[in-house]
Tab-separated table of C-alpha atoms and ligand atoms in Angstrom:
chain	number	residue	atom	x	y	z
A	1	MET	CA	-4.282	25.549	10.663
A	2	LEU	CA	-6.523	24.036	8.124
A	3	LEU	CA	-5.751	23.535	4.769
A	4	ASN	CA	-7.734	24.092	1.885
A	5	PRO	CA	-9.223	27.238	3.101
A	6	GLY	CA	-11.577	28.371	0.177
A	7	SER	CA	-13.139	24.251	0.086
A	8	ALA	CA	-16.520	23.391	1.524
A	9	GLN	CA	-15.152	21.005	4.058
A	10	GLU	CA	-11.901	21.546	5.764
A	11	ILE	CA	-9.156	18.733	6.852
A	12	ALA	CA	-6.690	19.357	9.191
A	13	PRO	CA	-2.794	18.961	7.580
A	14	VAL	CA	-1.243	15.778	9.311
A	15	LYS	CA	1.280	16.366	12.025
A	16	LEU	CA	1.304	13.248	14.162
A	17	ASN	CA	0.707	14.076	18.333
A	18	PRO	CA	2.954	12.558	20.539
A	19	ARG	CA	-0.026	10.012	21.615
A	20	GLN	CA	-0.311	8.964	17.680
A	21	THR	CA	3.688	8.743	17.560
A	22	GLN	CA	3.397	6.505	20.871
A	23	GLN	CA	0.466	4.399	19.507
A	24	PHE	CA	2.097	3.656	16.364
A	25	GLU	CA	5.384	2.362	18.195
A	26	ARG	CA	3.110	0.362	20.257
A	27	ASP	CA	0.154	-0.955	18.288
A	28	GLY	CA	2.204	-0.367	14.660
A	29	TYR	CA	-0.413	0.901	12.911
A	30	LEU	CA	-2.487	4.517	13.008
A	31	PHE	CA	-6.189	4.867	11.317
A	32	PHE	CA	-6.998	7.788	10.039
A	33	PRO	CA	-11.435	8.238	8.856
A	34	ASN	CA	-11.851	10.696	6.145
A	35	LEU	CA	-8.721	11.515	5.597
A	36	PHE	CA	-9.697	12.511	1.722
A	37	ARG	CA	-13.211	14.329	0.581
A	38	PRO	CA	-14.940	12.524	-1.547
A	39	ASP	CA	-14.264	14.810	-4.648
A	40	GLU	CA	-10.883	14.189	-4.328
A	41	ILE	CA	-11.741	10.451	-3.925
A	42	LYS	CA	-13.774	10.393	-6.924
A	43	LEU	CA	-10.960	11.364	-9.480
A	44	LEU	CA	-9.073	8.527	-8.349
A	45	VAL	CA	-12.322	5.864	-8.260
A	46	ASP	CA	-12.652	7.114	-11.675
A	47	GLU	CA	-9.228	6.200	-13.312
A	48	VAL	CA	-9.367	2.598	-11.757
A	49	PRO	CA	-11.562	1.334	-14.537
A	50	ARG	CA	-9.550	2.693	-17.394
A	51	LEU	CA	-6.003	1.258	-15.453
A	52	TYR	CA	-7.450	-2.230	-15.004
A	53	ALA	CA	-9.069	-2.810	-18.494
A	54	GLN	CA	-5.355	-2.583	-20.245
A	55	ARG	CA	-3.974	-5.509	-21.001
A	56	ARG	CA	-0.360	-4.765	-19.549
A	57	PRO	CA	1.823	-6.687	-16.887
A	58	GLU	CA	1.281	-4.787	-14.034
A	59	ASN	CA	-2.250	-6.409	-13.900
A	60	VAL	CA	-2.297	-9.137	-12.043
A	61	ARG	CA	-5.881	-10.801	-12.201
A	62	GLU	CA	-7.451	-13.411	-10.040
A	63	LYS	CA	-7.207	-17.100	-10.395
A	64	GLY	CA	-9.793	-18.075	-12.646
A	65	SER	CA	-11.299	-15.199	-13.611
A	66	ASP	CA	-10.711	-11.618	-15.393
A	67	ALA	CA	-11.333	-9.480	-12.123
A	68	VAL	CA	-7.896	-7.757	-11.241
A	69	ARG	CA	-6.393	-8.780	-7.935
A	70	THR	CA	-3.887	-6.061	-8.060
A	71	ASN	CA	-2.379	-3.393	-10.343
A	72	PHE	CA	1.238	-2.319	-9.570
A	73	ALA	CA	2.635	0.987	-10.547
A	74	ALA	CA	-0.001	3.722	-11.714
A	75	HIS	CA	1.718	6.090	-9.993
A	76	MET	CA	4.456	5.805	-13.394
A	77	TYR	CA	1.555	5.851	-15.844
A	78	SER	CA	-1.948	7.704	-14.590
A	79	THR	CA	-2.101	11.458	-13.258
A	80	PRO	CA	-4.333	11.521	-10.236
A	81	PHE	CA	-2.457	8.153	-8.879
A	82	ALA	CA	1.165	10.042	-9.592
A	83	LYS	CA	-0.399	13.016	-7.930
A	84	LEU	CA	-1.554	10.820	-4.938
A	85	ALA	CA	2.161	9.611	-4.503
A	86	ARG	CA	3.485	12.497	-3.819
A	87	HIS	CA	0.329	13.873	-1.802
A	88	PRO	CA	0.973	15.709	1.791
A	89	ARG	CA	-1.207	14.176	3.698
A	90	MET	CA	0.288	10.211	3.118
A	91	VAL	CA	3.926	11.250	2.523
A	92	GLU	CA	4.651	13.858	5.749
A	93	PRO	CA	3.664	11.549	8.671
A	94	ILE	CA	5.903	9.349	7.323
A	95	VAL	CA	8.948	11.316	6.845
A	96	GLN	CA	8.222	12.615	10.554
A	97	LEU	CA	8.595	9.166	11.854
A	98	PHE	CA	11.394	7.857	9.972
A	99	GLY	CA	13.022	11.570	10.118
A	100	GLU	CA	14.457	11.363	6.435
A	101	GLU	CA	13.183	11.499	3.028
A	102	LEU	CA	11.693	8.599	1.151
A	103	TYR	CA	11.339	7.014	-1.844
A	104	MET	CA	8.148	4.720	-3.416
A	105	HIS	CA	9.057	1.000	-2.803
A	106	GLN	CA	5.817	-0.184	-4.243
A	107	PHE	CA	2.092	0.735	-5.329
A	108	LYS	CA	-0.613	-1.157	-5.420
A	109	ILE	CA	-4.282	-0.642	-6.606
A	110	ASN	CA	-5.764	-3.342	-5.278
A	111	GLY	CA	-9.094	-4.960	-6.466
A	112	LYS	CA	-10.903	-7.145	-3.994
A	113	MET	CA	-13.564	-6.689	-6.076
A	114	ALA	CA	-17.402	-8.385	-5.201
A	115	PHE	CA	-18.115	-11.671	-5.267
A	116	ASP	CA	-14.464	-12.228	-6.548
A	117	GLY	CA	-12.057	-10.765	-4.649
A	118	ASP	CA	-10.131	-13.338	-3.116
A	119	VAL	CA	-7.979	-13.730	0.516
A	120	TRP	CA	-4.618	-12.367	1.452
A	121	GLN	CA	-2.736	-14.552	3.804
A	122	TRP	CA	-1.624	-13.994	6.787
A	123	HIS	CA	1.897	-11.798	5.976
A	124	GLN	CA	4.472	-9.436	6.713
A	125	ASP	CA	6.026	-7.434	4.206
A	126	TYR	CA	9.011	-6.430	5.471
A	127	GLY	CA	10.004	-10.104	5.200
A	128	THR	CA	9.542	-10.115	1.298
A	129	TRP	CA	11.469	-6.706	1.020
A	130	LYS	CA	14.329	-8.551	3.343
A	131	ASN	CA	14.469	-11.420	1.912
A	132	ASP	CA	13.946	-10.607	-2.532
A	133	ASP	CA	14.981	-7.334	-2.262
A	134	LEU	CA	17.883	-6.663	0.109
A	135	MET	CA	16.093	-3.816	2.047
A	136	PRO	CA	18.368	-3.744	4.947
A	137	ASP	CA	15.870	-2.451	7.437
A	138	ALA	CA	12.336	-2.429	8.360
A	139	ARG	CA	12.278	1.363	7.655
A	140	ALA	CA	9.387	1.392	4.857
A	141	MET	CA	5.678	1.702	5.804
A	142	ASN	CA	2.619	0.146	4.378
A	143	VAL	CA	0.082	2.854	3.560
A	144	ALA	CA	-3.516	1.780	2.779
A	145	ILE	CA	-5.996	4.394	1.475
A	146	PHE	CA	-9.809	3.184	0.802
A	147	LEU	CA	-11.611	3.966	-2.479
A	148	ASP	CA	-14.686	2.024	-1.536
A	149	GLU	CA	-16.231	1.983	2.042
A	150	VAL	CA	-14.462	-1.033	3.695
A	151	ASN	CA	-16.671	-2.667	5.831
A	152	GLU	CA	-17.028	-6.230	7.911
A	153	PHE	CA	-18.097	-7.628	4.523
A	154	ASN	CA	-15.819	-6.993	1.542
A	155	GLY	CA	-12.553	-8.223	3.461
A	156	PRO	CA	-11.276	-5.934	5.252
A	157	LEU	CA	-7.767	-5.918	5.836
A	158	MET	CA	-7.160	-7.784	9.491
A	159	LEU	CA	-4.095	-6.519	11.628
A	160	ILE	CA	-2.903	-7.961	14.702
A	161	PRO	CA	-1.681	-4.931	16.880
A	162	GLY	CA	1.366	-5.596	18.268
A	163	SER	CA	2.703	-8.411	15.840
A	164	HIS	CA	5.244	-5.571	14.505
A	165	LYS	CA	7.703	-5.784	17.829
A	166	LEU	CA	8.360	-9.177	16.912
A	167	GLY	CA	10.385	-8.553	13.672
A	168	VAL	CA	10.810	-10.944	10.918
A	169	ILE	CA	8.858	-13.920	11.682
A	170	GLU	CA	9.383	-17.485	9.984
A	171	ALA	CA	7.328	-18.048	6.546
A	172	ASP	CA	6.540	-20.502	3.667
A	173	HIS	CA	6.621	-19.226	0.671
A	174	ASP	CA	2.615	-19.816	-0.824
A	175	THR	CA	2.317	-20.452	-4.658
A	176	LEU	CA	-0.831	-21.987	-5.099
A	177	THR	CA	-3.913	-20.456	-2.538
A	178	THR	CA	-3.581	-17.594	-4.828
A	179	SER	CA	-2.792	-15.777	-8.425
A	180	TYR	CA	0.153	-14.115	-6.589
A	181	PRO	CA	2.864	-15.632	-4.511
A	182	LEU	CA	2.919	-14.689	-0.695
A	183	TRP	CA	5.572	-15.684	2.023
A	184	THR	CA	2.842	-16.528	4.664
A	185	ILE	CA	3.087	-17.086	8.759
A	186	ASN	CA	1.820	-20.659	9.629
A	187	HIS	CA	-1.459	-20.792	11.705
A	188	ASP	CA	-0.132	-21.935	15.059
A	189	THR	CA	2.293	-18.241	15.134
A	190	ILE	CA	-0.657	-16.514	13.990
A	191	ARG	CA	-3.161	-18.449	17.386
A	192	LYS	CA	-0.479	-17.066	19.781
A	193	LEU	CA	0.026	-13.732	18.317
A	194	VAL	CA	-3.601	-13.174	18.084
A	195	GLU	CA	-4.258	-14.540	21.943
A	196	ARG	CA	-1.299	-11.809	22.477
A	197	GLY	CA	-2.591	-8.584	20.543
A	198	GLY	CA	-6.058	-9.449	18.898
A	199	ILE	CA	-7.458	-8.466	15.533
A	200	VAL	CA	-8.464	-5.539	14.837
A	201	ALA	CA	-9.845	-4.349	11.043
A	202	PRO	CA	-10.141	-0.909	10.762
A	203	LYS	CA	-13.246	0.501	8.712
A	204	GLY	CA	-14.815	3.178	6.834
A	205	PRO	CA	-15.382	5.746	4.309
A	206	PRO	CA	-13.824	6.130	1.088
A	207	GLY	CA	-11.038	8.452	1.623
A	208	SER	CA	-9.729	6.948	5.015
A	209	MET	CA	-6.294	5.937	5.400
A	210	ILE	CA	-3.948	3.893	7.758
A	211	LEU	CA	-0.604	3.162	8.296
A	212	PHE	CA	0.954	0.652	9.168
A	213	HIS	CA	4.496	-1.183	10.123
A	214	SER	CA	6.132	-3.208	7.277
A	215	CYS	CA	6.377	-6.013	10.149
A	216	LEU	CA	2.698	-5.633	11.312
A	217	VAL	CA	1.201	-8.895	10.902
A	218	HIS	CA	-1.908	-8.793	8.264
A	219	ALA	CA	-4.480	-10.372	6.081
A	220	SER	CA	-7.646	-10.245	4.514
A	221	THR	CA	-10.740	-12.393	3.543
A	222	SER	CA	-12.205	-13.186	0.196
A	223	ASN	CA	-15.125	-10.531	-0.741
A	224	LEU	CA	-18.369	-12.599	-1.292
A	225	SER	CA	-20.559	-9.049	-0.814
A	226	PRO	CA	-21.938	-7.337	-3.551
A	227	TRP	CA	-19.333	-4.304	-2.659
A	228	ASN	CA	-16.125	-3.745	-4.526
A	229	ARG	CA	-13.367	-2.959	-1.981
A	230	VAL	CA	-10.591	-1.334	-4.141
A	231	SER	CA	-8.056	0.349	-2.231
A	232	VAL	CA	-4.699	2.209	-3.001
A	233	TYR	CA	-1.793	0.187	-0.770
A	234	LEU	CA	2.188	2.063	-1.332
A	235	SER	CA	5.024	0.830	0.335
A	236	LEU	CA	7.381	3.681	1.008
A	237	CYS	CA	10.912	3.137	1.861
A	238	ALA	CA	13.708	5.405	3.433
A	239	VAL	CA	16.138	6.392	0.590
A	240	SER	CA	19.343	5.395	2.625
A	241	ASN	CA	17.414	1.887	3.283
A	242	HIS	CA	16.897	1.599	-0.606
A	243	ILE	CA	16.698	-1.892	-1.866
A	244	ARG	CA	19.934	-3.583	-2.912
A	245	ARG	CA	18.881	-6.143	-5.197
A	246	PHE	CA	16.743	-6.276	-8.152
A	247	LYS	CA	15.492	-9.879	-8.240
A	248	ARG	CA	12.078	-8.692	-8.894
A	249	PRO	CA	10.598	-6.710	-11.344
A	250	GLY	CA	11.132	-3.372	-11.158
A	251	TYR	CA	7.210	-2.503	-11.675
A	252	ILE	CA	6.663	-4.446	-8.503
A	253	ALA	CA	10.157	-3.137	-6.087
A	254	HIS	CA	10.953	0.131	-7.825
A	255	ARG	CA	14.436	0.684	-8.471
A	256	ASP	CA	14.329	4.763	-8.339
A	257	PHE	CA	15.425	5.663	-5.177
A	258	THR	CA	14.821	9.586	-5.986
A	259	PRO	CA	13.293	11.183	-2.917
A	260	LEU	CA	9.460	12.023	-3.291
A	261	LYS	CA	9.184	15.690	-3.660
A	262	CYS	CA	5.541	16.524	-1.809
A	263	LEU	CA	2.630	18.421	-4.477
A	264	PRO	CA	0.522	21.412	-2.396
A	265	ASP	CA	-2.556	19.787	-0.088
A	266	ASP	CA	-4.674	20.519	-3.035
A	267	CYS	CA	-2.935	18.240	-5.899
A	268	LEU	CA	-5.684	15.888	-6.493
A	269	LEU	CA	-8.239	18.680	-7.326
A	270	ALA	CA	-5.988	21.324	-9.212
A	271	HIS	CA	-3.380	20.868	-12.152
A	272	TYR	CA	-0.295	19.676	-11.468
A	273	ASP	CA	2.492	18.482	-14.140
A	274	VAL	CA	3.447	14.877	-13.040
A	275	PRO	CA	6.125	12.754	-14.632
A	276	LEU	CA	4.441	10.152	-16.084
A	277	PRO	CA	7.487	7.277	-17.641
A	278	TRP	CA	5.507	4.798	-17.785
A	279	ARG	CA	2.147	5.815	-19.854
A	280	ASP	CA	3.223	4.569	-23.308
A	281	ALA	CA	4.603	1.055	-22.394
A	282	THR	CA	6.886	0.045	-19.354
A	283	PRO	CA	10.449	0.070	-20.002
A	284	PRO	CA	11.930	-3.601	-20.805
A	285	GLU	CA	13.988	-3.555	-18.469
A	286	GLU	CA	11.763	-3.275	-15.781
A	287	LEU	CA	9.612	-6.275	-16.565
A	288	HIS	CA	12.214	-8.687	-15.466
A	289	GLY	CA	13.869	-9.529	-12.179
A	290	GLU	CA	17.762	-9.871	-12.592
A	291	LEU	CA	20.092	-10.691	-9.980
A	292	LYS	CA	22.574	-8.429	-10.260
A	293	ALA	CA	23.540	-6.392	-7.269
A	294	ALA	CA	22.352	-2.665	-7.502
B	1	LIG	C1	-1.764	-6.269	1.179
B	1	LIG	O1	-1.247	-7.268	2.174
B	1	LIG	O2	-0.809	-5.841	0.496
B	1	LIG	C2	-2.890	-6.209	0.643
B	1	LIG	C3	-3.948	-6.953	1.391
B	1	LIG	C4	-5.292	-6.632	1.305
B	1	LIG	O3	-5.292	-6.051	-0.091
B	1	LIG	O4	-5.938	-6.525	1.684
B	2	LIG	MN1	0.724	-7.003	2.461
């Protein structure tokens, strides 16, 4: 079956075959080059400068620079990104892998801007979600969608295949290296993991997507090239595995566990109404963490 029968370039729906599900279990990631078409990606790319220009707490800037390192929760106040959050080509393979409905745990647009984009040290995401957010299990998936081409020069995401099988690895809280504190894994451990699994860095045109396990160890170098590497990073969690603690602000770790309802496959190009509850402002209660149990 082909989707968008009227469109010039037709894209098959993402239904993972047994080889892909085995590959995900073995390596901890799957790469889908050109999953979104240039006309679809353009709508997202064109929206980014407006989002990055806003002075709102969701924009975290690089250390010593005004370049945006990451923008949080755009799906709550931007129509194209609210549609992307409900896109079946992104959501359905994850529902297939988890066998359950999903909610959006975290939504970021990472800048990694030309010359200014700083490193993301070696880390796993689930360690933070477990320790800070009390997410019970690693039943949340990371997704990277390229808005710019990712090449060997602009800080591609590096993954250590198979590292997801080790569960949560000991990490230290690095509050100094970049503007965004991260639980990072020490170099001796990384050396051992890389001896075992190597490093891959999926590269490709805008519109490519990586799905990766929330325990997969990953990092990226700084971007010294003249090319931006803007990518959307989404984390979708199985609804039954929702976080139990609201220690971090709601715009970083979402507190609404309503299952995502997919829009049709043409949603980026066609008109669909999407809720934009934070369009005018972020609700004050979402700006701060609270230590109360959820
Ligand atoms: C992340 O790990 O959340 C981001 C990594 C990157 O943007 O390279
Ligand atoms: Mn990460």
